[in-house]
Tab-separated table of N, CA and C in Angstrom:
chain	number	residue	atom	x	y	z
A	1	MET	N	0.836	-1.190	0.000
A	1	MET	CA	0.000	0.000	0.000
A	1	MET	C	0.870	1.237	0.000
A	2	SER	N	0.316	2.332	-0.373
A	2	SER	CA	1.037	3.588	-0.514
A	2	SER	C	1.531	4.129	0.816
A	3	GLU	N	2.640	4.884	0.730
A	3	GLU	CA	3.197	5.532	1.907
A	3	GLU	C	2.598	6.914	2.102
A	4	ILE	N	1.643	7.300	1.296
A	4	ILE	CA	1.044	8.618	1.401
A	4	ILE	C	0.176	8.656	2.647
A	5	LYS	N	0.489	9.576	3.540
A	5	LYS	CA	-0.346	9.732	4.738
A	5	LYS	C	-1.680	10.288	4.299
A	6	SER	N	-1.650	11.509	3.841
A	6	SER	CA	-2.819	12.178	3.307
A	6	SER	C	-2.296	13.323	2.476
A	7	VAL	N	-2.708	13.368	1.255
A	7	VAL	CA	-2.220	14.415	0.374
A	7	VAL	C	-3.350	15.404	0.153
A	8	ASP	N	-3.842	15.955	1.246
A	8	ASP	CA	-4.929	16.922	1.166
A	8	ASP	C	-4.409	18.347	1.110
A	9	GLY	N	-3.192	18.556	1.571
A	9	GLY	CA	-2.645	19.906	1.608
A	9	GLY	C	-2.220	20.383	0.233
A	10	ASP	N	-1.605	21.555	0.212
A	10	ASP	CA	-1.183	22.139	-1.045
A	10	ASP	C	0.330	22.178	-1.177
A	11	ASP	N	1.057	21.388	-0.386
A	11	ASP	CA	2.504	21.365	-0.509
A	11	ASP	C	2.869	20.693	-1.828
A	12	VAL	N	3.444	21.466	-2.729
A	12	VAL	CA	3.687	21.006	-4.096
A	12	VAL	C	4.580	19.776	-4.133
A	13	LEU	N	5.712	19.813	-3.441
A	13	LEU	CA	6.617	18.665	-3.479
A	13	LEU	C	5.992	17.435	-2.841
A	14	GLU	N	5.236	17.616	-1.773
A	14	GLU	CA	4.579	16.470	-1.135
A	14	GLU	C	3.511	15.889	-2.061
A	15	LEU	N	2.815	16.738	-2.783
A	15	LEU	CA	1.833	16.252	-3.758
A	15	LEU	C	2.522	15.480	-4.879
A	16	MET	N	3.623	16.022	-5.370
A	16	MET	CA	4.365	15.322	-6.422
A	16	MET	C	4.888	13.986	-5.911
A	17	ARG	N	5.378	13.981	-4.686
A	17	ARG	CA	5.859	12.737	-4.074
A	17	ARG	C	4.705	11.739	-3.949
A	18	GLY	N	3.548	12.235	-3.538
A	18	GLY	CA	2.370	11.383	-3.441
A	18	GLY	C	1.987	10.776	-4.776
A	19	TYR	N	2.132	11.552	-5.826
A	19	TYR	CA	1.824	11.052	-7.166
A	19	TYR	C	2.777	9.918	-7.544
A	20	GLU	N	4.049	10.107	-7.277
A	20	GLU	CA	5.030	9.054	-7.576
A	20	GLU	C	4.730	7.793	-6.764
A	21	LEU	N	4.323	7.960	-5.514
A	21	LEU	CA	4.026	6.796	-4.671
A	21	LEU	C	2.774	6.060	-5.126
A	22	ILE	N	1.780	6.787	-5.614
A	22	ILE	CA	0.573	6.106	-6.093
A	22	ILE	C	0.884	5.351	-7.394
A	23	LEU	N	1.783	5.898	-8.213
A	23	LEU	CA	2.219	5.164	-9.407
A	23	LEU	C	3.006	3.920	-9.008
A	24	LYS	N	3.817	4.047	-7.964
A	24	LYS	CA	4.546	2.879	-7.446
A	24	LYS	C	3.560	1.778	-7.071
A	25	ASP	N	2.497	2.145	-6.365
A	25	ASP	CA	1.482	1.176	-5.954
A	25	ASP	C	0.753	0.582	-7.157
A	26	LEU	N	0.458	1.419	-8.132
A	26	LEU	CA	-0.227	0.953	-9.339
A	26	LEU	C	0.612	-0.102	-10.050
A	27	TYR	N	1.880	0.197	-10.251
A	27	TYR	CA	2.744	-0.742	-10.964
A	27	TYR	C	3.004	-2.003	-10.144
A	28	ALA	N	3.034	-1.883	-8.827
A	28	ALA	CA	3.169	-3.068	-7.972
A	28	ALA	C	1.933	-3.958	-8.110
A	29	LEU	N	0.758	-3.341	-8.186
A	29	LEU	CA	-0.473	-4.109	-8.396
A	29	LEU	C	-0.430	-4.818	-9.749
A	30	PHE	N	0.017	-4.102	-10.776
A	30	PHE	CA	0.131	-4.720	-12.098
A	30	PHE	C	1.099	-5.908	-12.042
A	31	ALA	N	2.180	-5.785	-11.291
A	31	ALA	CA	3.141	-6.886	-11.150
A	31	ALA	C	2.478	-8.098	-10.509
A	32	ASP	N	1.617	-7.858	-9.527
A	32	ASP	CA	0.915	-8.956	-8.857
A	32	ASP	C	-0.129	-9.604	-9.757
A	33	LYS	N	-0.791	-8.809	-10.573
A	33	LYS	CA	-1.907	-9.312	-11.373
A	33	LYS	C	-1.489	-9.858	-12.736
A	34	ILE	N	-0.338	-9.439	-13.231
A	34	ILE	CA	0.067	-9.823	-14.586
A	34	ILE	C	1.441	-10.482	-14.506
A	35	SER	N	1.431	-11.754	-14.200
A	35	SER	CA	2.684	-12.461	-13.933
A	35	SER	C	3.605	-12.537	-15.146
A	36	VAL	N	3.040	-12.507	-16.344
A	36	VAL	CA	3.856	-12.627	-17.545
A	36	VAL	C	4.828	-11.446	-17.695
A	37	GLU	N	4.500	-10.311	-17.157
A	37	GLU	CA	5.375	-9.130	-17.221
A	37	GLU	C	5.713	-8.619	-15.822
A	38	ARG	N	5.757	-9.526	-14.881
A	38	ARG	CA	5.999	-9.159	-13.476
A	38	ARG	C	7.260	-8.308	-13.294
A	39	GLU	N	8.365	-8.723	-13.866
A	39	GLU	CA	9.634	-8.000	-13.695
A	39	GLU	C	9.568	-6.592	-14.282
A	40	PHE	N	8.899	-6.446	-15.401
A	40	PHE	CA	8.723	-5.133	-16.037
A	40	PHE	C	8.021	-4.168	-15.084
A	41	TRP	N	6.905	-4.624	-14.498
A	41	TRP	CA	6.130	-3.774	-13.590
A	41	TRP	C	6.870	-3.518	-12.283
A	42	ILE	N	7.575	-4.525	-11.778
A	42	ILE	CA	8.348	-4.338	-10.544
A	42	ILE	C	9.408	-3.260	-10.750
A	43	LYS	N	10.078	-3.305	-11.881
A	43	LYS	CA	11.115	-2.300	-12.163
A	43	LYS	C	10.509	-0.899	-12.219
A	44	LEU	N	9.377	-0.757	-12.899
A	44	LEU	CA	8.718	0.553	-12.950
A	44	LEU	C	8.317	1.010	-11.549
A	45	SER	N	7.785	0.093	-10.758
A	45	SER	CA	7.377	0.421	-9.392
A	45	SER	C	8.575	0.900	-8.563
A	46	GLU	N	9.683	0.190	-8.675
A	46	GLU	CA	10.896	0.576	-7.945
A	46	GLU	C	11.389	1.954	-8.388
A	47	GLU	N	11.292	2.224	-9.677
A	47	GLU	CA	11.735	3.521	-10.189
A	47	GLU	C	10.833	4.651	-9.692
A	48	GLU	N	9.536	4.394	-9.601
A	48	GLU	CA	8.626	5.414	-9.060
A	48	GLU	C	8.942	5.675	-7.584
A	49	ASN	N	9.290	4.633	-6.862
A	49	ASN	CA	9.684	4.795	-5.462
A	49	ASN	C	10.949	5.652	-5.359
A	50	LYS	N	11.882	5.427	-6.275
A	50	LYS	CA	13.107	6.233	-6.319
A	50	LYS	C	12.767	7.698	-6.586
A	51	HIS	N	11.833	7.943	-7.488
A	51	HIS	CA	11.419	9.322	-7.783
A	51	HIS	C	10.841	9.989	-6.528
A	52	ALA	N	10.035	9.240	-5.792
A	52	ALA	CA	9.451	9.776	-4.555
A	52	ALA	C	10.556	10.134	-3.559
A	53	TYR	N	11.565	9.295	-3.487
A	53	TYR	CA	12.694	9.561	-2.592
A	53	TYR	C	13.422	10.839	-3.008
A	54	TRP	N	13.662	10.991	-4.311
A	54	TRP	CA	14.313	12.214	-4.801
A	54	TRP	C	13.535	13.447	-4.357
A	55	LEU	N	12.215	13.373	-4.494
A	55	LEU	CA	11.375	14.517	-4.129
A	55	LEU	C	11.396	14.770	-2.623
A	56	GLU	N	11.457	13.691	-1.851
A	56	GLU	CA	11.538	13.842	-0.394
A	56	GLU	C	12.843	14.538	0.000
A	57	VAL	N	13.957	14.081	-0.563
A	57	VAL	CA	15.259	14.685	-0.262
A	57	VAL	C	15.292	16.132	-0.742
A	58	LEU	N	14.760	16.364	-1.928
A	58	LEU	CA	14.709	17.725	-2.459
A	58	LEU	C	13.923	18.640	-1.522
A	59	GLY	N	12.801	18.146	-1.027
A	59	GLY	CA	11.991	18.927	-0.101
A	59	GLY	C	12.748	19.277	1.167
A	60	MET	N	13.493	18.307	1.701
A	60	MET	CA	14.281	18.571	2.908
A	60	MET	C	15.368	19.603	2.625
A	61	ASN	N	16.018	19.480	1.477
A	61	ASN	CA	17.064	20.441	1.115
A	61	ASN	C	16.497	21.840	0.917
A	62	MET	N	15.334	21.908	0.309
A	62	MET	CA	14.725	23.217	0.077
A	62	MET	C	14.286	23.847	1.395
A	63	GLN	N	13.829	23.007	2.333
A	63	GLN	CA	13.465	23.519	3.663
A	63	GLN	C	14.683	24.123	4.351
A	64	LYS	N	15.819	23.422	4.252
A	64	LYS	CA	17.054	23.921	4.862
A	64	LYS	C	17.450	25.263	4.257
A	65	GLN	N	17.187	25.414	2.961
A	65	GLN	CA	17.534	26.657	2.266
A	65	GLN	C	16.422	27.697	2.388
A	66	ASN	N	15.360	27.329	3.091
A	66	ASN	CA	14.208	28.213	3.284
A	66	ASN	C	13.583	28.638	1.948
A	67	VAL	N	13.491	27.674	1.019
A	67	VAL	CA	12.858	27.910	-0.277
A	67	VAL	C	11.537	27.154	-0.277
A	68	SER	N	10.473	27.824	-0.653
A	68	SER	CA	9.150	27.196	-0.698
A	68	SER	C	8.551	27.347	-2.084
A	69	LEU	N	7.837	26.331	-2.507
A	69	LEU	CA	7.124	26.382	-3.783
A	69	LEU	C	5.679	26.788	-3.577
A	70	ASN	N	5.220	26.719	-2.347
A	70	ASN	CA	3.819	26.989	-2.061
A	70	ASN	C	3.505	28.444	-2.371
A	71	GLY	N	2.399	28.654	-3.050
A	71	GLY	CA	1.992	29.995	-3.424
A	71	GLY	C	2.561	30.449	-4.756
A	72	ASP	N	3.459	29.663	-5.352
A	72	ASP	CA	4.011	30.013	-6.663
A	72	ASP	C	2.951	29.712	-7.714
A	73	GLU	N	2.574	30.704	-8.468
A	73	GLU	CA	1.470	30.594	-9.431
A	73	GLU	C	1.736	29.594	-10.557
A	74	ARG	N	3.005	29.235	-10.790
A	74	ARG	CA	3.311	28.307	-11.886
A	74	ARG	C	2.874	26.883	-11.586
A	75	PHE	N	2.666	26.570	-10.327
A	75	PHE	CA	2.384	25.196	-9.945
A	75	PHE	C	0.890	24.950	-9.888
A	76	ASN	N	0.436	24.037	-10.710
A	76	ASN	CA	-0.984	23.748	-10.839
A	76	ASN	C	-1.371	22.670	-9.818
A	77	VAL	N	-1.599	23.106	-8.593
A	77	VAL	CA	-1.943	22.185	-7.505
A	77	VAL	C	-3.201	21.377	-7.829
A	78	PRO	N	-4.273	22.000	-8.369
A	78	PRO	CA	-5.452	21.193	-8.715
A	78	PRO	C	-5.141	20.089	-9.736
A	79	LEU	N	-4.236	20.351	-10.678
A	79	LEU	CA	-3.849	19.323	-11.651
A	79	LEU	C	-3.173	18.151	-10.955
A	80	ILE	N	-2.255	18.452	-10.058
A	80	ILE	CA	-1.558	17.379	-9.337
A	80	ILE	C	-2.562	16.569	-8.517
A	81	LYS	N	-3.450	17.269	-7.806
A	81	LYS	CA	-4.448	16.579	-6.978
A	81	LYS	C	-5.392	15.729	-7.821
A	82	SER	N	-5.848	16.250	-8.952
A	82	SER	CA	-6.774	15.469	-9.781
A	82	SER	C	-6.065	14.273	-10.405
A	83	SER	N	-4.783	14.419	-10.718
A	83	SER	CA	-4.016	13.288	-11.245
A	83	SER	C	-3.885	12.189	-10.200
A	84	ILE	N	-3.604	12.578	-8.966
A	84	ILE	CA	-3.514	11.599	-7.873
A	84	ILE	C	-4.856	10.900	-7.691
A	85	GLN	N	-5.927	11.679	-7.667
A	85	GLN	CA	-7.261	11.106	-7.467
A	85	GLN	C	-7.615	10.139	-8.599
A	86	HIS	N	-7.298	10.510	-9.826
A	86	HIS	CA	-7.586	9.657	-10.983
A	86	HIS	C	-6.878	8.305	-10.847
A	87	VAL	N	-5.600	8.335	-10.502
A	87	VAL	CA	-4.841	7.086	-10.380
A	87	VAL	C	-5.313	6.288	-9.168
A	88	GLU	N	-5.632	6.959	-8.050
A	88	GLU	CA	-6.145	6.249	-6.869
A	88	GLU	C	-7.448	5.523	-7.186
A	89	GLU	N	-8.352	6.189	-7.892
A	89	GLU	CA	-9.629	5.566	-8.258
A	89	GLU	C	-9.404	4.371	-9.174
A	90	ALA	N	-8.523	4.531	-10.150
A	90	ALA	CA	-8.221	3.423	-11.056
A	90	ALA	C	-7.578	2.267	-10.296
A	91	LEU	N	-6.667	2.583	-9.399
A	91	LEU	CA	-6.005	1.559	-8.597
A	91	LEU	C	-7.034	0.750	-7.816
A	92	ASN	N	-7.977	1.427	-7.192
A	92	ASN	CA	-9.036	0.730	-6.452
A	92	ASN	C	-9.883	-0.131	-7.377
A	93	ASP	N	-10.202	0.373	-8.556
A	93	ASP	CA	-10.971	-0.410	-9.529
A	93	ASP	C	-10.180	-1.623	-10.008
A	94	PHE	N	-8.897	-1.424	-10.317
A	94	PHE	CA	-8.062	-2.518	-10.826
A	94	PHE	C	-7.896	-3.631	-9.793
A	95	ARG	N	-7.958	-3.298	-8.520
A	95	ARG	CA	-7.844	-4.320	-7.470
A	95	ARG	C	-9.003	-5.314	-7.533
A	96	LYS	N	-10.148	-4.877	-8.042
A	96	LYS	CA	-11.378	-5.672	-7.996
A	96	LYS	C	-11.633	-6.503	-9.248
A	97	VAL	N	-10.844	-6.304	-10.295
A	97	VAL	CA	-11.152	-6.958	-11.572
A	97	VAL	C	-9.947	-7.706	-12.116
A	98	GLU	N	-10.247	-8.604	-13.048
A	98	GLU	CA	-9.183	-9.222	-13.829
A	98	GLU	C	-8.612	-8.138	-14.730
A	99	LEU	N	-7.340	-8.206	-14.971
A	99	LEU	CA	-6.687	-7.146	-15.721
A	99	LEU	C	-5.819	-7.753	-16.810
A	100	SER	N	-6.022	-7.302	-18.036
A	100	SER	CA	-5.186	-7.789	-19.133
A	100	SER	C	-3.916	-6.949	-19.215
A	101	LEU	N	-2.903	-7.517	-19.811
A	101	LEU	CA	-1.662	-6.785	-20.028
A	101	LEU	C	-1.930	-5.553	-20.884
A	102	PHE	N	-2.748	-5.703	-21.901
A	102	PHE	CA	-3.067	-4.580	-22.785
A	102	PHE	C	-3.705	-3.427	-22.006
A	103	ASP	N	-4.679	-3.740	-21.152
A	103	ASP	CA	-5.341	-2.690	-20.364
A	103	ASP	C	-4.365	-1.998	-19.412
A	104	ALA	N	-3.508	-2.777	-18.773
A	104	ALA	CA	-2.526	-2.199	-17.850
A	104	ALA	C	-1.548	-1.298	-18.595
A	105	LEU	N	-1.053	-1.770	-19.723
A	105	LEU	CA	-0.118	-0.967	-20.515
A	105	LEU	C	-0.773	0.308	-21.029
A	106	THR	N	-2.012	0.192	-21.474
A	106	THR	CA	-2.728	1.359	-21.993
A	106	THR	C	-2.922	2.404	-20.905
A	107	PHE	N	-3.332	1.968	-19.729
A	107	PHE	CA	-3.524	2.917	-18.630
A	107	PHE	C	-2.192	3.542	-18.220
A	108	ALA	N	-1.163	2.717	-18.087
A	108	ALA	CA	0.157	3.225	-17.695
A	108	ALA	C	0.671	4.233	-18.722
A	109	LYS	N	0.473	3.938	-19.988
A	109	LYS	CA	0.913	4.873	-21.033
A	109	LYS	C	0.166	6.191	-20.917
A	110	ASP	N	-1.137	6.120	-20.706
A	110	ASP	CA	-1.930	7.347	-20.562
A	110	ASP	C	-1.439	8.188	-19.382
A	111	VAL	N	-1.158	7.534	-18.267
A	111	VAL	CA	-0.713	8.246	-17.067
A	111	VAL	C	0.654	8.891	-17.299
A	112	GLU	N	1.595	8.117	-17.808
A	112	GLU	CA	2.943	8.650	-18.038
A	112	GLU	C	2.912	9.739	-19.114
A	113	ASN	N	2.147	9.494	-20.167
A	113	ASN	CA	2.096	10.440	-21.281
A	113	ASN	C	1.420	11.749	-20.886
A	114	SER	N	0.433	11.688	-20.010
A	114	SER	CA	-0.274	12.914	-19.628
A	114	SER	C	0.672	13.903	-18.953
A	115	MET	N	1.606	13.408	-18.174
A	115	MET	CA	2.550	14.303	-17.508
A	115	MET	C	3.512	14.925	-18.524
A	116	ILE	N	3.857	14.179	-19.550
A	116	ILE	CA	4.740	14.712	-20.592
A	116	ILE	C	4.001	15.758	-21.419
A	117	GLU	N	2.778	15.423	-21.857
A	117	GLU	CA	2.007	16.338	-22.698
A	117	GLU	C	1.706	17.656	-21.994
A	118	LYS	N	1.460	17.585	-20.699
A	118	LYS	CA	1.141	18.806	-19.947
A	118	LYS	C	2.399	19.570	-19.552
A	119	LYS	N	3.558	19.045	-19.987
A	119	LYS	CA	4.846	19.665	-19.649
A	119	LYS	C	4.936	19.922	-18.147
A	120	PHE	N	4.454	18.944	-17.425
A	120	PHE	CA	4.332	19.028	-15.971
A	120	PHE	C	5.646	19.408	-15.297
A	121	PHE	N	6.742	18.789	-15.732
A	121	PHE	CA	8.018	19.030	-15.065
A	121	PHE	C	8.682	20.318	-15.530
A	122	GLU	N	8.394	20.738	-16.745
A	122	GLU	CA	9.059	21.912	-17.302
A	122	GLU	C	8.671	23.204	-16.600
A	123	VAL	N	7.447	23.317	-16.128
A	123	VAL	CA	7.044	24.561	-15.464
A	123	VAL	C	7.775	24.759	-14.146
A	124	PHE	N	8.443	23.727	-13.683
A	124	PHE	CA	9.109	23.806	-12.393
A	124	PHE	C	10.535	24.350	-12.474
A	125	TYR	N	11.069	24.530	-13.672
A	125	TYR	CA	12.456	24.990	-13.781
A	125	TYR	C	12.628	26.409	-13.259
A	126	GLY	N	13.819	26.688	-12.750
A	126	GLY	CA	14.168	28.043	-12.359
A	126	GLY	C	14.109	28.328	-10.871
A	127	ILE	N	13.805	27.321	-10.049
A	127	ILE	CA	13.736	27.533	-8.601
A	127	ILE	C	15.155	27.624	-8.031
A	128	ASN	N	15.917	26.561	-8.219
A	128	ASN	CA	17.343	26.545	-7.881
A	128	ASN	C	17.970	25.364	-8.619
A	129	ASP	N	19.291	25.260	-8.582
A	129	ASP	CA	19.977	24.232	-9.374
A	129	ASP	C	19.587	22.815	-8.972
A	130	ASP	N	19.490	22.542	-7.665
A	130	ASP	CA	19.106	21.200	-7.208
A	130	ASP	C	17.720	20.838	-7.717
A	131	PHE	N	16.817	21.781	-7.589
A	131	PHE	CA	15.445	21.555	-8.019
A	131	PHE	C	15.399	21.287	-9.520
A	132	ASP	N	16.091	22.119	-10.292
A	132	ASP	CA	16.104	21.955	-11.745
A	132	ASP	C	16.659	20.590	-12.143
A	133	GLN	N	17.699	20.135	-11.444
A	133	GLN	CA	18.304	18.837	-11.759
A	133	GLN	C	17.324	17.693	-11.489
A	134	VAL	N	16.630	17.739	-10.363
A	134	VAL	CA	15.658	16.685	-10.049
A	134	VAL	C	14.520	16.697	-11.067
A	135	MET	N	14.021	17.874	-11.434
A	135	MET	CA	12.934	17.959	-12.416
A	135	MET	C	13.382	17.428	-13.774
A	136	LYS	N	14.624	17.723	-14.145
A	136	LYS	CA	15.174	17.218	-15.412
A	136	LYS	C	15.231	15.689	-15.387
A	137	LEU	N	15.711	15.135	-14.288
A	137	LEU	CA	15.783	13.674	-14.162
A	137	LEU	C	14.392	13.044	-14.171
A	138	LEU	N	13.445	13.653	-13.464
A	138	LEU	CA	12.075	13.127	-13.447
A	138	LEU	C	11.475	13.153	-14.847
A	139	LYS	N	11.686	14.240	-15.562
A	139	LYS	CA	11.167	14.343	-16.928
A	139	LYS	C	11.787	13.260	-17.807
A	140	GLU	N	13.103	13.103	-17.748
A	140	GLU	CA	13.788	12.096	-18.563
A	140	GLU	C	13.310	10.691	-18.224
A	141	GLU	N	13.153	10.389	-16.953
A	141	GLU	CA	12.720	9.043	-16.567
A	141	GLU	C	11.259	8.799	-16.923
A	142	THR	N	10.432	9.834	-16.848
A	142	THR	CA	9.034	9.696	-17.272
A	142	THR	C	8.976	9.422	-18.770
A	143	GLU	N	9.789	10.125	-19.536
A	143	GLU	CA	9.852	9.872	-20.980
A	143	GLU	C	10.345	8.457	-21.264
A	144	GLU	N	11.307	7.995	-20.479
A	144	GLU	CA	11.822	6.634	-20.636
A	144	GLU	C	10.753	5.600	-20.260
A	145	HIS	N	10.001	5.849	-19.200
A	145	HIS	CA	8.890	4.952	-18.844
A	145	HIS	C	7.904	4.887	-20.005
A	146	ASN	N	7.564	6.036	-20.522
A	146	ASN	CA	6.616	6.110	-21.628
A	146	ASN	C	7.123	5.304	-22.825
A	147	ARG	N	8.407	5.436	-23.134
A	147	ARG	CA	8.999	4.711	-24.262
A	147	ARG	C	8.948	3.197	-24.024
A	148	ARG	N	9.307	2.761	-22.817
A	148	ARG	CA	9.306	1.327	-22.518
A	148	ARG	C	7.897	0.751	-22.534
A	149	ILE	N	6.948	1.511	-22.008
A	149	ILE	CA	5.556	1.060	-22.008
A	149	ILE	C	5.042	0.978	-23.441
A	150	GLU	N	5.339	1.989	-24.241
A	150	GLU	CA	4.915	1.998	-25.649
A	150	GLU	C	5.504	0.810	-26.400
A	151	GLU	N	6.751	0.499	-26.136
A	151	GLU	CA	7.416	-0.645	-26.760
A	151	GLU	C	6.665	-1.945	-26.441
A	152	LYS	N	6.306	-2.125	-25.183
A	152	LYS	CA	5.539	-3.318	-24.780
A	152	LYS	C	4.152	-3.305	-25.416
A	153	LEU	N	3.554	-2.134	-25.489
A	153	LEU	CA	2.200	-2.007	-26.036
A	153	LEU	C	2.171	-2.391	-27.510
A	154	VAL	N	3.172	-1.978	-28.259
A	154	VAL	CA	3.253	-2.323	-29.682
A	154	VAL	C	3.353	-3.840	-29.841
A	155	LYS	N	4.173	-4.477	-29.022
A	155	LYS	CA	4.326	-5.937	-29.072
A	155	LYS	C	3.053	-6.651	-28.632
A	156	CYS	N	2.259	-5.964	-27.843
A	156	CYS	CA	1.079	-6.567	-27.227
A	156	CYS	C	-0.208	-6.149	-27.927
A	157	SER	N	-0.147	-5.661	-29.116
A	157	SER	CA	-1.333	-5.084	-29.758
A	157	SER	C	-2.545	-6.013	-29.736
A	158	LYS	N	-2.328	-7.309	-29.592
A	158	LYS	CA	-3.463	-8.240	-29.550
A	158	LYS	C	-3.418	-9.156	-28.335
A	159	CYS	N	-2.742	-8.724	-27.286
A	159	CYS	CA	-2.634	-9.622	-26.125
A	159	CYS	C	-3.849	-9.548	-25.233
């Protein structure tokens, strides 16, 4: 289960961390339900957990530097919250049903791709060098997840 206590507040980094953790849980569920691609989903889940850790460390470093993202107009808090809610609802639904590899890949692609299309990570540049580096890495890894998922999806067009 997710490590998210409650992501009701408006702390941008905590919301982003919560999003990464819910994706970790989603991919872990896919690993449990789709044994044929278990290792693929486990790796994605582990990588999402790593992303959450990066955001946690970044948040601690920014606190030490007395830098806050809260109140910055560039950050679309409702978008982050609705993305978390969307994945949480899907996760709960997926727990109750049989799940095909195709359906899991399609949903995962939609989730990863939506963050790329909305340029979610790009609006965050310019806070400080540490922050920019983490956002760059998150963007690159999200693009890589999207590429790997798309690769599996093409192979699975009729699975």
